[in-house]
CSV table of N, CA and C in Angstrom, one decimal:
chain,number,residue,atom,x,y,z
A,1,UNK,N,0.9,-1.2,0.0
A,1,UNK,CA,0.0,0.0,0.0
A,1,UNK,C,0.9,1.2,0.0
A,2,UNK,N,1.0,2.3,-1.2
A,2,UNK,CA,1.6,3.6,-1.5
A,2,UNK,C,0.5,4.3,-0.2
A,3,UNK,N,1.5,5.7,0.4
A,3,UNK,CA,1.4,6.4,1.2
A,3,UNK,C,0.2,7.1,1.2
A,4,UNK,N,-0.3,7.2,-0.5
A,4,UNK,CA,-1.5,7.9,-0.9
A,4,UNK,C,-2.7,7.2,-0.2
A,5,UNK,N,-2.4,5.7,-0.8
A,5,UNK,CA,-3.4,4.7,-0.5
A,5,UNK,C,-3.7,4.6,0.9
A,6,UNK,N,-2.9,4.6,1.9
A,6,UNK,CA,-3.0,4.5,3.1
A,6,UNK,C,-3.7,5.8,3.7
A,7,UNK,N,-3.4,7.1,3.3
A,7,UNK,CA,-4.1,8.6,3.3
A,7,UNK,C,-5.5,8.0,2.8
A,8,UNK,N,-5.8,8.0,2.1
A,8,UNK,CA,-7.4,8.1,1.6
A,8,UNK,C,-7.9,6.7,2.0
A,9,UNK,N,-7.3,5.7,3.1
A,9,UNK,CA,-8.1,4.3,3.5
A,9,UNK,C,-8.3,5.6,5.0
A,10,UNK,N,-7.5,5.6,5.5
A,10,UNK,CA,-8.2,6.3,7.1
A,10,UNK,C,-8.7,7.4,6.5
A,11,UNK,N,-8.6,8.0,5.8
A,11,UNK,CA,-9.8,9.2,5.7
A,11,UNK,C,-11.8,8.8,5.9
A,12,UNK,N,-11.1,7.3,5.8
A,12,UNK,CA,-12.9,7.0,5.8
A,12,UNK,C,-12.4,6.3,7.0
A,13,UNK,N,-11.9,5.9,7.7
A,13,UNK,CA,-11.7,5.3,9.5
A,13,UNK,C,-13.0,6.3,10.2
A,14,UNK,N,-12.9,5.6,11.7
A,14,UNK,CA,-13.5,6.4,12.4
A,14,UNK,C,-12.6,6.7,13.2
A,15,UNK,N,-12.5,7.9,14.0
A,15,UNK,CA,-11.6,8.5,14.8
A,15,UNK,C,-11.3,7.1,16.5
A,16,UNK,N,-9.8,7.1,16.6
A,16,UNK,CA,-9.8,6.0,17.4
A,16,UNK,C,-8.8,6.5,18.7
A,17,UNK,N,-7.7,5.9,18.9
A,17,UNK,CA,-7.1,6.3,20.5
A,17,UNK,C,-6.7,7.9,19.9
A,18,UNK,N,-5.9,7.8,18.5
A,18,UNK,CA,-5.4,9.2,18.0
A,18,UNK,C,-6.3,9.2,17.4
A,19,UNK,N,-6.6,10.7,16.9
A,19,UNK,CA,-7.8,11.3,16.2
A,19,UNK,C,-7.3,11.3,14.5
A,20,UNK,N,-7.9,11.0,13.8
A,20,UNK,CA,-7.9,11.0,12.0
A,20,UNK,C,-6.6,12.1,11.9
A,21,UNK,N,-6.8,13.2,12.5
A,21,UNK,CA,-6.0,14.4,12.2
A,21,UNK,C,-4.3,13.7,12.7
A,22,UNK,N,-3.9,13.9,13.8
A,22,UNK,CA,-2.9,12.9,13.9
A,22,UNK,C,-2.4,11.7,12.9
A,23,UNK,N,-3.4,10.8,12.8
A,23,UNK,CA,-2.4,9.8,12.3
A,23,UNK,C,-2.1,10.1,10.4
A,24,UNK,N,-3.0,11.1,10.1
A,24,UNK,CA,-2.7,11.2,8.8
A,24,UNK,C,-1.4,12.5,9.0
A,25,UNK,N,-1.3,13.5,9.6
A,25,UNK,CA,-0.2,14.3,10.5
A,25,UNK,C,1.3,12.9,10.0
A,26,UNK,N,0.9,11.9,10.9
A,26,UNK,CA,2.3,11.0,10.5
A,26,UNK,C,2.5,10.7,9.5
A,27,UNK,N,1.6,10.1,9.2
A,27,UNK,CA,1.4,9.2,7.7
A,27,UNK,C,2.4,10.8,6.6
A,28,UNK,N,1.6,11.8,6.7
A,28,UNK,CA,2.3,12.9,6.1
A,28,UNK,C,3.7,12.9,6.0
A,29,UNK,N,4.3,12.8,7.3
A,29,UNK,CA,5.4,12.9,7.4
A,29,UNK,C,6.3,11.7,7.4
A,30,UNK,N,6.1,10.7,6.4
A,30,UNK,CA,7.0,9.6,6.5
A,30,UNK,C,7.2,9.8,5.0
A,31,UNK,N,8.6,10.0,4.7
A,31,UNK,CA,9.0,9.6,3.5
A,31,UNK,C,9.2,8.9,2.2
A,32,UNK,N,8.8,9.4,1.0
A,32,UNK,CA,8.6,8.8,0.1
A,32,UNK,C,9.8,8.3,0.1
A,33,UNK,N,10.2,6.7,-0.5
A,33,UNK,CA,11.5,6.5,-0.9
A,33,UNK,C,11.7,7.4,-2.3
A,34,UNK,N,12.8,7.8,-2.5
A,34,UNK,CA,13.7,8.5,-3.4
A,34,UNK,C,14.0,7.8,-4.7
A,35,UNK,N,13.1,8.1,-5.8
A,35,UNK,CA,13.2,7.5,-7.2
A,35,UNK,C,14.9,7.3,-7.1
A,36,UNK,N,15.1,6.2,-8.0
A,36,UNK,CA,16.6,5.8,-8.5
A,36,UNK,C,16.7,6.9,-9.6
A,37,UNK,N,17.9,7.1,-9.8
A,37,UNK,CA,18.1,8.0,-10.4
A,37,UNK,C,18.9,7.0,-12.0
A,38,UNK,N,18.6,7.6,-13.0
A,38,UNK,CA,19.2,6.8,-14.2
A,38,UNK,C,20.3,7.2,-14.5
A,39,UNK,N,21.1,6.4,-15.3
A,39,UNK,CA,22.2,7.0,-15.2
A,39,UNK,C,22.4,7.4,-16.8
A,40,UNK,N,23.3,8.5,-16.8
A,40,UNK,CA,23.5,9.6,-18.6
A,40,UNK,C,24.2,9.0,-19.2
A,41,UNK,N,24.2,9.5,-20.5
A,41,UNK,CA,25.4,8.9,-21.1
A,41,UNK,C,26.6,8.9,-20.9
A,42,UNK,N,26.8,10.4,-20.3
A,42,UNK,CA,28.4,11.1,-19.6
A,42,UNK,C,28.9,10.1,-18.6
A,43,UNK,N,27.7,9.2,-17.8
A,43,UNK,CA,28.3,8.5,-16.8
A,43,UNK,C,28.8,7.0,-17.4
A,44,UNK,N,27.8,6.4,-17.9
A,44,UNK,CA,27.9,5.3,-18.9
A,44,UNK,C,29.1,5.5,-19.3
A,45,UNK,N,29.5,6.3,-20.4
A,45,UNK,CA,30.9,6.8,-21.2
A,45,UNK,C,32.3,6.9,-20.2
A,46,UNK,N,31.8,7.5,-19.0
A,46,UNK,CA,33.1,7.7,-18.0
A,46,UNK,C,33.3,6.3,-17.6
A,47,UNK,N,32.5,5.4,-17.3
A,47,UNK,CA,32.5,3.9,-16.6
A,47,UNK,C,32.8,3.2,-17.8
A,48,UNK,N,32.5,2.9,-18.7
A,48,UNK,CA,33.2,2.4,-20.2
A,48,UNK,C,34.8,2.8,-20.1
A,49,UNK,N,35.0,3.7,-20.2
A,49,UNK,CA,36.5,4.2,-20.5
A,49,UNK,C,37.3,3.6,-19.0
A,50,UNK,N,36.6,3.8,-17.7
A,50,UNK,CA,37.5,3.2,-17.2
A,50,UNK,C,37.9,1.6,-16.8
A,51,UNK,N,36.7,1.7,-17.1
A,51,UNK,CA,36.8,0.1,-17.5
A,51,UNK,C,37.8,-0.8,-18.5
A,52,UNK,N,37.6,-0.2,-19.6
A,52,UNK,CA,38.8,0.1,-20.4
A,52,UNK,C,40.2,-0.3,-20.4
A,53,UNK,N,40.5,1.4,-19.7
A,53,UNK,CA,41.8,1.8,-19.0
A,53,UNK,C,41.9,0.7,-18.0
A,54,UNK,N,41.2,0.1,-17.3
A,54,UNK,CA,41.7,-0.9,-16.1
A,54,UNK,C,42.2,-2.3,-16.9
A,55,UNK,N,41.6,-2.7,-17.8
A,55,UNK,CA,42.0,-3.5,-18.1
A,55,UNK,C,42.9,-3.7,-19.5
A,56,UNK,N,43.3,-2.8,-20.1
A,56,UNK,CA,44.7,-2.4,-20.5
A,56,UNK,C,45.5,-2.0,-20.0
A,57,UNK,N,45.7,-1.4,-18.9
A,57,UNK,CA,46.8,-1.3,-18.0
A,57,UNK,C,47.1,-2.7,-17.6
A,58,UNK,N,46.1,-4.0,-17.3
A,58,UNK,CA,46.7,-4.8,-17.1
A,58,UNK,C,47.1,-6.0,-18.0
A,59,UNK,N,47.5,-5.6,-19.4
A,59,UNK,CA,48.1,-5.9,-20.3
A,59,UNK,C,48.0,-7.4,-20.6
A,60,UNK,N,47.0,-7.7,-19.7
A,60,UNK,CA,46.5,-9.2,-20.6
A,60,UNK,C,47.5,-10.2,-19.1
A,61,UNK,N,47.7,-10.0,-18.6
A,61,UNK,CA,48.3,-10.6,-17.7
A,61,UNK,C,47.9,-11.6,-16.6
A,62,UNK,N,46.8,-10.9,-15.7
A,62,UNK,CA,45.7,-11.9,-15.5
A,62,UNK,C,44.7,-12.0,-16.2
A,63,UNK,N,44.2,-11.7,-17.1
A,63,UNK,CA,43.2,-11.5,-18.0
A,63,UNK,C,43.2,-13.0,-19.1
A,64,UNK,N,44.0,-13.4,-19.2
A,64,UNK,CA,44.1,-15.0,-19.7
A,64,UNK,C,45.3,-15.5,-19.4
A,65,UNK,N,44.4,-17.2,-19.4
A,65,UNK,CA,45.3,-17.8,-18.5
A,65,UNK,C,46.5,-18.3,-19.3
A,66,UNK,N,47.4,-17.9,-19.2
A,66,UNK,CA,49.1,-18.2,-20.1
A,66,UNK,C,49.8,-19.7,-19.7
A,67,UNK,N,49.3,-20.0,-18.8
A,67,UNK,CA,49.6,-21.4,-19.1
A,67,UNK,C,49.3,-22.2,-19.2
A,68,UNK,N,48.3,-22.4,-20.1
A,68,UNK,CA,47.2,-23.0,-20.8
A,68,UNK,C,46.7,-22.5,-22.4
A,69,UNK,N,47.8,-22.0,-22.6
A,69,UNK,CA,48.1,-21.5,-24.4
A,69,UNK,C,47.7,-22.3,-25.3
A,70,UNK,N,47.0,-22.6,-26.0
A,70,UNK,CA,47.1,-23.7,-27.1
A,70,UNK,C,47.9,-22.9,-28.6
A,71,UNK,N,49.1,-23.6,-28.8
A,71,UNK,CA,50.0,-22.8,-30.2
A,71,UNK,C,50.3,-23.5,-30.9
A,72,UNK,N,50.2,-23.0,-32.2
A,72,UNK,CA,50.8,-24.2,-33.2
A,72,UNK,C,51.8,-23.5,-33.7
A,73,UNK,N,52.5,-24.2,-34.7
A,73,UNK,CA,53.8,-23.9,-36.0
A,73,UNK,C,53.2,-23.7,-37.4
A,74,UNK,N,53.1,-22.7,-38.0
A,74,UNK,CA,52.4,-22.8,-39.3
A,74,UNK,C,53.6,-22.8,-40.1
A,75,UNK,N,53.4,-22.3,-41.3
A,75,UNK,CA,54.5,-21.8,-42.5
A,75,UNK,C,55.1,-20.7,-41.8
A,76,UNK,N,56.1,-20.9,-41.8
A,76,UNK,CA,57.3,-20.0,-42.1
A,76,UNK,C,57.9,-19.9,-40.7
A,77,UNK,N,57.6,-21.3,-40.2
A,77,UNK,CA,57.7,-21.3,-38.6
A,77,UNK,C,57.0,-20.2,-38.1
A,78,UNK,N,56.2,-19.7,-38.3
A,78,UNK,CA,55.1,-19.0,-36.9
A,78,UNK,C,54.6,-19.5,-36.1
A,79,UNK,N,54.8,-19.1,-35.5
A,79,UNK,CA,53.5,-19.6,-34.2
A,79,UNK,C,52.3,-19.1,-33.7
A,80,UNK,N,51.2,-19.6,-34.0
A,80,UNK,CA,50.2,-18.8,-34.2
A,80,UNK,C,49.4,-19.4,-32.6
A,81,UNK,N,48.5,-18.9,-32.2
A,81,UNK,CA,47.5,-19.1,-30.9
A,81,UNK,C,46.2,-19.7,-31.1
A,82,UNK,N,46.3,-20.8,-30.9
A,82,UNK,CA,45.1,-21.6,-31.6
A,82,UNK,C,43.9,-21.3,-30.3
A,83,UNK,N,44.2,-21.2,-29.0
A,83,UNK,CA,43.5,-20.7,-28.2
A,83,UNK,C,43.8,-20.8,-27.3
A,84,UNK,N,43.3,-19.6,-26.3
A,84,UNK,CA,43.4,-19.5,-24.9
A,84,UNK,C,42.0,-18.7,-24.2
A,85,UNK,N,42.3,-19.0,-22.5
A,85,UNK,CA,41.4,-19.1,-21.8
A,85,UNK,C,41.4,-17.8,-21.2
A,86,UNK,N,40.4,-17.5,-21.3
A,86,UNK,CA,39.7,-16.0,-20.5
A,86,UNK,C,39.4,-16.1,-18.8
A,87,UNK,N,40.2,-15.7,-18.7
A,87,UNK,CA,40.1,-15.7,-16.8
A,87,UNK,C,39.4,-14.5,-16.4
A,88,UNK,N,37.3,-15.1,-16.5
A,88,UNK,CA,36.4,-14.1,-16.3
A,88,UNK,C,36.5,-13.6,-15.2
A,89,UNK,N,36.9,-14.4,-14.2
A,89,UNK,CA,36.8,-14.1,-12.4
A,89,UNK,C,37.3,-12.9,-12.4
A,90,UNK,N,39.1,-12.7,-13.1
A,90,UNK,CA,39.6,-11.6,-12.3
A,90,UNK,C,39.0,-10.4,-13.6
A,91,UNK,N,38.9,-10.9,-15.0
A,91,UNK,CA,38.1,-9.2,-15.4
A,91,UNK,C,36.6,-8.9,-14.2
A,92,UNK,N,35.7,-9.7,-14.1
A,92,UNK,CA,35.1,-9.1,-13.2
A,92,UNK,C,35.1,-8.6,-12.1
A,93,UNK,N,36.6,-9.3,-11.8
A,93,UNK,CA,37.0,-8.5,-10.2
A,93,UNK,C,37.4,-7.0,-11.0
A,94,UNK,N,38.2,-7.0,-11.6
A,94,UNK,CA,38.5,-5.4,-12.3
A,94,UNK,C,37.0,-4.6,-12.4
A,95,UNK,N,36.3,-5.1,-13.1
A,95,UNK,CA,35.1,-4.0,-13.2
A,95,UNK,C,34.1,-4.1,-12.6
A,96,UNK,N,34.1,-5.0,-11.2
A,96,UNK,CA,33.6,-4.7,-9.9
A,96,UNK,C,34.3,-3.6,-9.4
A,97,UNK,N,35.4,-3.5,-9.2
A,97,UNK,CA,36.5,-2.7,-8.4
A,97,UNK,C,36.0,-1.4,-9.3
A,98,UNK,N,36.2,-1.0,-10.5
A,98,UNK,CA,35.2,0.2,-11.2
A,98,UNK,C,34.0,0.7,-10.6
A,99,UNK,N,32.8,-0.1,-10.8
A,99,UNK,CA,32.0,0.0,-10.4
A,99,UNK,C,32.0,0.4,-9.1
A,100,UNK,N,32.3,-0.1,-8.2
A,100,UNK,CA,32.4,0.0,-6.6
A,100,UNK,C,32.9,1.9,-6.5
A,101,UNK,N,33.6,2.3,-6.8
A,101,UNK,CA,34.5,3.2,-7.1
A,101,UNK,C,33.3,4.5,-7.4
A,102,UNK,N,32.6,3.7,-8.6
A,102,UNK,CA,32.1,5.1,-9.4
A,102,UNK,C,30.5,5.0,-8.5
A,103,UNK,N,30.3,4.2,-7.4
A,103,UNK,CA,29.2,3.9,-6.1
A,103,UNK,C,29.8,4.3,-5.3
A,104,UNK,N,30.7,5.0,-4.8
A,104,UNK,CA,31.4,5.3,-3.8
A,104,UNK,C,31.2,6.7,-3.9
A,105,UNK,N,31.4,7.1,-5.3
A,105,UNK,CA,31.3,8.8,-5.8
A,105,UNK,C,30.1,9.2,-5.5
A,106,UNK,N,29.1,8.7,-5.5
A,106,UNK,CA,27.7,8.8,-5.8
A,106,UNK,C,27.5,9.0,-4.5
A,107,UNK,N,27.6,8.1,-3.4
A,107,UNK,CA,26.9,8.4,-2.1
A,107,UNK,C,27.5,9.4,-1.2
């Protein structure tokens, strides 16, 4: 039941230990919770970029797992990367650590 709904159910009450005037008096004064607020593009774009930036600074390092490379030898002796493994845990840990940061600014 919204604060409205509760205002206009005792408006039809009958007056009881506190009188109608009182308890709608409180009812008045209890706080709407505070719409979330959306977030802009400016913020979106700032949290993109540092997200980014966090994880090119860390140059692929923990970011996949290197000793578990799969490589072959092609022509001309290259060695090419047949595949390797994405170590989601610690990018998420990086752009939780973002996140957290740009929640930290906010409150």
């Amino acid at each position: 039941m919204t604060k409205a709904q509760t205002l206009a159910a005792l408006q039809n009450q009958l007056d009881s230990f506190y009188s109608l005037q009182q308890v709608i008096a409180i009812i008045e004064g209890i706080a709407e919770p505070e719409a979330k607020t959306r977030l802009d593009q400016d913020i979106i774009d700032d949290i993109a970029g540092a997200i980014e930036r966090c994880l090119d600074h860390n140059n692929g390092t923990d970011l996949v797992d290197v000793d578990n490379i799969e490589l072959s030898l092609s022509y001309n002796n290259q060695i090419e990367i047949d595949g390797a493994a994405i170590e989601v845990s610690n990018i998420m840990h990086h752009i939780n650590g973002i996140l957290d940061q740009y929640v930290a600014e906010e409150s």
